[in-house]
Rosetta silent file (secondary structure, phi, psi, omega in degrees, C-alpha in Angstrom):
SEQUENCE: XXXXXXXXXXXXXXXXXXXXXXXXXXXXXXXXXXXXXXXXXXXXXXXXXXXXXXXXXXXXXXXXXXXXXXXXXXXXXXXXXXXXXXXXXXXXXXXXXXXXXXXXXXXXXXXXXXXXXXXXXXXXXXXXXXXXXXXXXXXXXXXXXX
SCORE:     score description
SCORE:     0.000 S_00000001
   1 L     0.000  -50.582  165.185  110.239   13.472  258.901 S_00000001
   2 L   -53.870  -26.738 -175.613  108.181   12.415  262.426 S_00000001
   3 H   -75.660  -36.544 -167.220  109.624   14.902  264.111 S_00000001
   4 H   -78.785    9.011  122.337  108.798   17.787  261.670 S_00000001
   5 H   -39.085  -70.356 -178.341  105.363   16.341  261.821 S_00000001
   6 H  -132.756   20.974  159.363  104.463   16.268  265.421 S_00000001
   7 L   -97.767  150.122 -174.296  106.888   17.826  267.457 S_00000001
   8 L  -104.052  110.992  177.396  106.119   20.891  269.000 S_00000001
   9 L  -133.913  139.242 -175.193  109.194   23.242  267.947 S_00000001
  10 E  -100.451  136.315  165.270  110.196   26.625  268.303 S_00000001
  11 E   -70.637  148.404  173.275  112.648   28.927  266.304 S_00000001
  12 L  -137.095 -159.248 -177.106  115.035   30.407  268.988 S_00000001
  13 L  -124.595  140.029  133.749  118.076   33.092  269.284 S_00000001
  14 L    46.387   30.597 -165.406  120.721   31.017  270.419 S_00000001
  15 L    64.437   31.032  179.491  118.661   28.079  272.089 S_00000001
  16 L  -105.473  150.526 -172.848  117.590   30.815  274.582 S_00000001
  17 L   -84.490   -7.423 -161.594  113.922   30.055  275.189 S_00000001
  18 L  -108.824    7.631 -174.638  113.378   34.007  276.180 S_00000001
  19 L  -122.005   64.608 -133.090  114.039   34.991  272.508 S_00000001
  20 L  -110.729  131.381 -158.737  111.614   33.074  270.787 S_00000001
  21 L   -91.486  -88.851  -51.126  111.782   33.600  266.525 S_00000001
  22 L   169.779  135.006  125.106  109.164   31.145  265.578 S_00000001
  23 E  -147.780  146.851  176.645  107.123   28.170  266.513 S_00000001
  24 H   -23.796  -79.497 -171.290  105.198   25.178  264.394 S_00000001
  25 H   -27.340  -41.022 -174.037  102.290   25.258  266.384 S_00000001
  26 H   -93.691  -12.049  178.933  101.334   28.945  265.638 S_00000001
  27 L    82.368   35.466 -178.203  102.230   28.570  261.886 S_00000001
  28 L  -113.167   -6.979  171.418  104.887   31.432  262.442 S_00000001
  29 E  -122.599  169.090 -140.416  107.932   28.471  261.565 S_00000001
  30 E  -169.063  106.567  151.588  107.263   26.435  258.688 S_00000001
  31 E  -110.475  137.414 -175.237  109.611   22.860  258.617 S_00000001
  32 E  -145.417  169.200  178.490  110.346   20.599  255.908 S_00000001
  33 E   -98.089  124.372  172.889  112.387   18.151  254.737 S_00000001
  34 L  -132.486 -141.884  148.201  114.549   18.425  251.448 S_00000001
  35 L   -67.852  -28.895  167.594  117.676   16.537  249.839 S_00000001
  36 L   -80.105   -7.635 -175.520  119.923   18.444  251.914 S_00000001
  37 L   122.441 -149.000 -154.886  118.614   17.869  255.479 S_00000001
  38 E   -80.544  131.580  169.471  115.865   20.257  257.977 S_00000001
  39 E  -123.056  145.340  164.337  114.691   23.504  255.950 S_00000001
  40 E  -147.760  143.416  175.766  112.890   26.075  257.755 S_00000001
  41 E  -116.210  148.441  172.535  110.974   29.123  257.610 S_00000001
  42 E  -152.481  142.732 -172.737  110.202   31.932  259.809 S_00000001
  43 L   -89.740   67.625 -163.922  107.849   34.622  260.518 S_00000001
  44 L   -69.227  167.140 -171.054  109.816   36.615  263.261 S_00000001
  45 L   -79.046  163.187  163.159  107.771   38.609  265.545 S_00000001
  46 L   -72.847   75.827 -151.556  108.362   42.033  265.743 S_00000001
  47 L  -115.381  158.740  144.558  110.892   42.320  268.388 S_00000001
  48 H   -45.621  -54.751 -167.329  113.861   44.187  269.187 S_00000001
  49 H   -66.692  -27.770  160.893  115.743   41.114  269.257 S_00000001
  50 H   -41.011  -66.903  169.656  114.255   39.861  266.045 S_00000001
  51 H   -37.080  -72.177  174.473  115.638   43.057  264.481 S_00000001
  52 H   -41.440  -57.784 -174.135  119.038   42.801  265.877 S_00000001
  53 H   -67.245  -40.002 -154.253  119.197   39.051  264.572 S_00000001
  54 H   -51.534  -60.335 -165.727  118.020   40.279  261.013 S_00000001
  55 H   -60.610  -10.062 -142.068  120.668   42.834  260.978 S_00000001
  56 H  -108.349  -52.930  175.539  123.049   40.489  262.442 S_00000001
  57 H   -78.375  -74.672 -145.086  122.484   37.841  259.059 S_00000001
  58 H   -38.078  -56.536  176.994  122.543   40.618  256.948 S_00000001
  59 H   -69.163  -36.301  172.835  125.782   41.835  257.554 S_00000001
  60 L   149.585  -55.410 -113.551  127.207   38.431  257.419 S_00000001
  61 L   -93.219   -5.149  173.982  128.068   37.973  261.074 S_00000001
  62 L  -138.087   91.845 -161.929  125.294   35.217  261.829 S_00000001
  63 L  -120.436   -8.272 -179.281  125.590   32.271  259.267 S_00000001
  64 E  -143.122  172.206 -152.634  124.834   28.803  260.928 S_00000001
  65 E  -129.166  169.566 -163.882  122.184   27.111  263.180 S_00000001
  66 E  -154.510  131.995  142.919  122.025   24.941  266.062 S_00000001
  67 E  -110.710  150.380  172.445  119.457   22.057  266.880 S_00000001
  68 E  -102.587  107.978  177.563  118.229   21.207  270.111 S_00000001
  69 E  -100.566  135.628 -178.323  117.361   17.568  269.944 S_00000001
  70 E  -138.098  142.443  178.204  116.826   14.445  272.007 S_00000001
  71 E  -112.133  150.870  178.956  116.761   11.110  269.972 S_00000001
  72 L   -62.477  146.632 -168.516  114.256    8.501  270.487 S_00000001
  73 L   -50.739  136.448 -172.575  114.384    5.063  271.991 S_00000001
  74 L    52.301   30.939  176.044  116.067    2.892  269.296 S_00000001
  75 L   -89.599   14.235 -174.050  116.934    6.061  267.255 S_00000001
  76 E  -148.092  139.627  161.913  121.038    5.646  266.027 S_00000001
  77 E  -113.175  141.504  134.005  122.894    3.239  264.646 S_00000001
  78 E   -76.500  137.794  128.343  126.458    3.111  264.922 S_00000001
  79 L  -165.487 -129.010 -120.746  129.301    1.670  263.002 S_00000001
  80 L  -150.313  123.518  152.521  132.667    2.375  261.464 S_00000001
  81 L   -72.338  150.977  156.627  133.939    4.573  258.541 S_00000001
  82 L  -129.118   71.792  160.586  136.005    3.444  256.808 S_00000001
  83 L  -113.436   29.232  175.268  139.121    5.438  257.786 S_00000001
  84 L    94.059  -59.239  135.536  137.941    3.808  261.299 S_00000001
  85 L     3.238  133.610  162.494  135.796    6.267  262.953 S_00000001
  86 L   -22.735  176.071  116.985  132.883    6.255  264.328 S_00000001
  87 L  -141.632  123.525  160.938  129.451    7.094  262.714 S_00000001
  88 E   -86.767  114.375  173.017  126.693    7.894  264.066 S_00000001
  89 E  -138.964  141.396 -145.387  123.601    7.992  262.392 S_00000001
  90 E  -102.585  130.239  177.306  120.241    9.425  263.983 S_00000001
  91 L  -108.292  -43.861 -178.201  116.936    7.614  262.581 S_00000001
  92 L  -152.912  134.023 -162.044  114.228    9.157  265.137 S_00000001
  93 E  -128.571  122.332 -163.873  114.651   12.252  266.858 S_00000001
  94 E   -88.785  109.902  170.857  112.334   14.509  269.455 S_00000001
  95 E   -72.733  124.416 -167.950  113.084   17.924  267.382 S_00000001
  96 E  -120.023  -30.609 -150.227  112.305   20.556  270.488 S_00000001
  97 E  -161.403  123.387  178.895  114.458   23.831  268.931 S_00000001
  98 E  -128.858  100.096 -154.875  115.981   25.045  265.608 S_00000001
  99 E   -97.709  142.904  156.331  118.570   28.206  266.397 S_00000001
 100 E  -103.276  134.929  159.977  120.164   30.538  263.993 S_00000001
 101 E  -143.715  155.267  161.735  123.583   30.893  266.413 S_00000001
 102 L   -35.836  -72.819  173.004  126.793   32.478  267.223 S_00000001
 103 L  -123.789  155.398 -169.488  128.741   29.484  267.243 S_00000001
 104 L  -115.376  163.106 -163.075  126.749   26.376  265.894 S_00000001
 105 L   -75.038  -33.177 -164.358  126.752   22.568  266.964 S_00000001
 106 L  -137.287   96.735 -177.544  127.027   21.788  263.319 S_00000001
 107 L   -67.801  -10.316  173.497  129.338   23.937  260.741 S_00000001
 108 L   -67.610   -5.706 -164.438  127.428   22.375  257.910 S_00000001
 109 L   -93.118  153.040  157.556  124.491   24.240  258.591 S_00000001
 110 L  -135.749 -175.468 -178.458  123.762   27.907  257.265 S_00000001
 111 L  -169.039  160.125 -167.697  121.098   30.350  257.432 S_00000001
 112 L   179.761  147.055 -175.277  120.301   33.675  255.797 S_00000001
 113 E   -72.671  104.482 -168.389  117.987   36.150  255.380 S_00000001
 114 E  -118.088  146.480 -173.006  115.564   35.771  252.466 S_00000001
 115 L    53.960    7.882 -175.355  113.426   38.110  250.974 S_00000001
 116 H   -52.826  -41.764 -158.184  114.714   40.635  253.299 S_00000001
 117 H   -74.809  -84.224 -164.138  114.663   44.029  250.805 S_00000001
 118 H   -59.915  -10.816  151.540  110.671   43.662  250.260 S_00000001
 119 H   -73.676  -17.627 -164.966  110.094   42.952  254.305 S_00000001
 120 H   -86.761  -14.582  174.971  112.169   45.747  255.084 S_00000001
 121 H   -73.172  -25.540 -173.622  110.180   47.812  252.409 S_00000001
 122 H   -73.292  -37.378  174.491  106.902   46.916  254.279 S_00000001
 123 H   -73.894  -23.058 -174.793  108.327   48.041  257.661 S_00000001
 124 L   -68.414  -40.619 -170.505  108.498   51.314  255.953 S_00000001
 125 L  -134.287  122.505 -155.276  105.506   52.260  254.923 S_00000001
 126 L   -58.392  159.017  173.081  102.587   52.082  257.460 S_00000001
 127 L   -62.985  152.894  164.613   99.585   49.662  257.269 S_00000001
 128 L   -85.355  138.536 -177.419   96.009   51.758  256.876 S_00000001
 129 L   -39.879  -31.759 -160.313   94.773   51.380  260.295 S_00000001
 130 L   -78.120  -49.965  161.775   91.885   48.888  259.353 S_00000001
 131 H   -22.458  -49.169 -164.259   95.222   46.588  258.310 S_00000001
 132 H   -32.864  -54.331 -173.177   96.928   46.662  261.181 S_00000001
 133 H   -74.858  -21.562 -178.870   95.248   43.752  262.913 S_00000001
 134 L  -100.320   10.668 -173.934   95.495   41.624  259.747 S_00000001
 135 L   -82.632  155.372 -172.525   99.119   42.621  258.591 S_00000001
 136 L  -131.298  108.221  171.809  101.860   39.698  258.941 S_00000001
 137 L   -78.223  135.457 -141.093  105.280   40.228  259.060 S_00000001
 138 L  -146.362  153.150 -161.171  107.420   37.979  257.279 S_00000001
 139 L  -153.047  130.171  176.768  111.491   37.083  256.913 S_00000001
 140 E  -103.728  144.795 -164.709  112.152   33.959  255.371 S_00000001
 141 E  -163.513  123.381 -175.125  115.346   32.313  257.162 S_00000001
 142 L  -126.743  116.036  175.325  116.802   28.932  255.595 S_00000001
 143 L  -109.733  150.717 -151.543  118.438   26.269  257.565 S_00000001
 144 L  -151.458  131.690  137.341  120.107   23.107  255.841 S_00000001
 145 L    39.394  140.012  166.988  121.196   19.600  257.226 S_00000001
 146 L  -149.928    0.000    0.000  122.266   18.539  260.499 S_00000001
C-alpha cells in the first residue's frame, strides 16, 4: 500500500524501459490494492509497440506480469513452512515497474485486455478535429498478486 502511494512507477513491455505502457505520475497507470494482491490499470499510448502488445493479449499469447521491485530496509520476514521451506514474506517494497511479460517472475500473476472491443471501436472512427487534442485512449489491463 506505500508503495502504490508514493512510488514513482511505470507500466513497461517486458521491464524494457524503452517501451514504456504507463506511468502513475502522468495518471496514464492507475494502482491499487485488492484481496488478491497489486491491480492495475493502463492507458497505453498510442504506439506501435502498444498495439503489438494488445494484439499479443488478445490472442492469448501474453498472460502474466513481472514486477520490478527493491524491498525496503527491514522489509521481509522469514520463517519456515511447514513442509520445511522457506517463506519469505515482503512487508515494504520500492515498487519501480509493473510488466505484462513473455515469461513472468511470478506464474500467479495474469493480465488481459479489458474493454478492448469498445477501444478498438474508437480507433476506428476518427475524432472531429476540435477532439483530437482532448481524445484519450484507453485499454484497461489487470494484473493480480505477486
Amino acid at each position: 500500500a506505500e508503495a502504490i502511494k508514493g512510488d514513482d512507477v511505470r507500466a513497461l513491455f517486458n521491464h524494457d524501459p524503452n517501451l514504456i505502457l504507463g506511468r502513475n505520475l502522468a495518471k496514464t497507470l492507475r494502482l491499487a490494492e485488492d484481496a488478491r494482491g497489486l491491480a492495475i490499470e493502463i492507458d497505453p499510448p498510442d504506439t506501435t509497440y502498444a498495439k503489438d502488445l494488445i494484439t499479443c493479449l488478445k490472442r492469448g499469447d501474453i498472460t502474466q506480469m513481472s514486477f520490478g521491485f527493491s524491498v525496503r530496509p527491514n522489509g521481509q520476514n522469514w520463517g519456515k513452512h511447514d513442509d520445511g521451506f522457506a517463506v519469505r514474506t515482503l512487508t515494504g517494497v520500492r515498487l519501480f515497474d509493473v510488466s505484462p511479460v513473455t515469461f513472468p517472475a511470478y506464474p500467479q500473476t495474469d493480465v488481459a485486455a479489458r474493454a478492448l472491443d469498445a477501444w478498438q471501436a474508437r480507433q476506428a472512427t476518427p475524432p472531429a478535429p476540435w477532439k483530437i487534442g482532448l481524445q484519450r485512449r484507453r485499454l484497461e489491463l489487470d494484473a493480480l498478486s505477486f
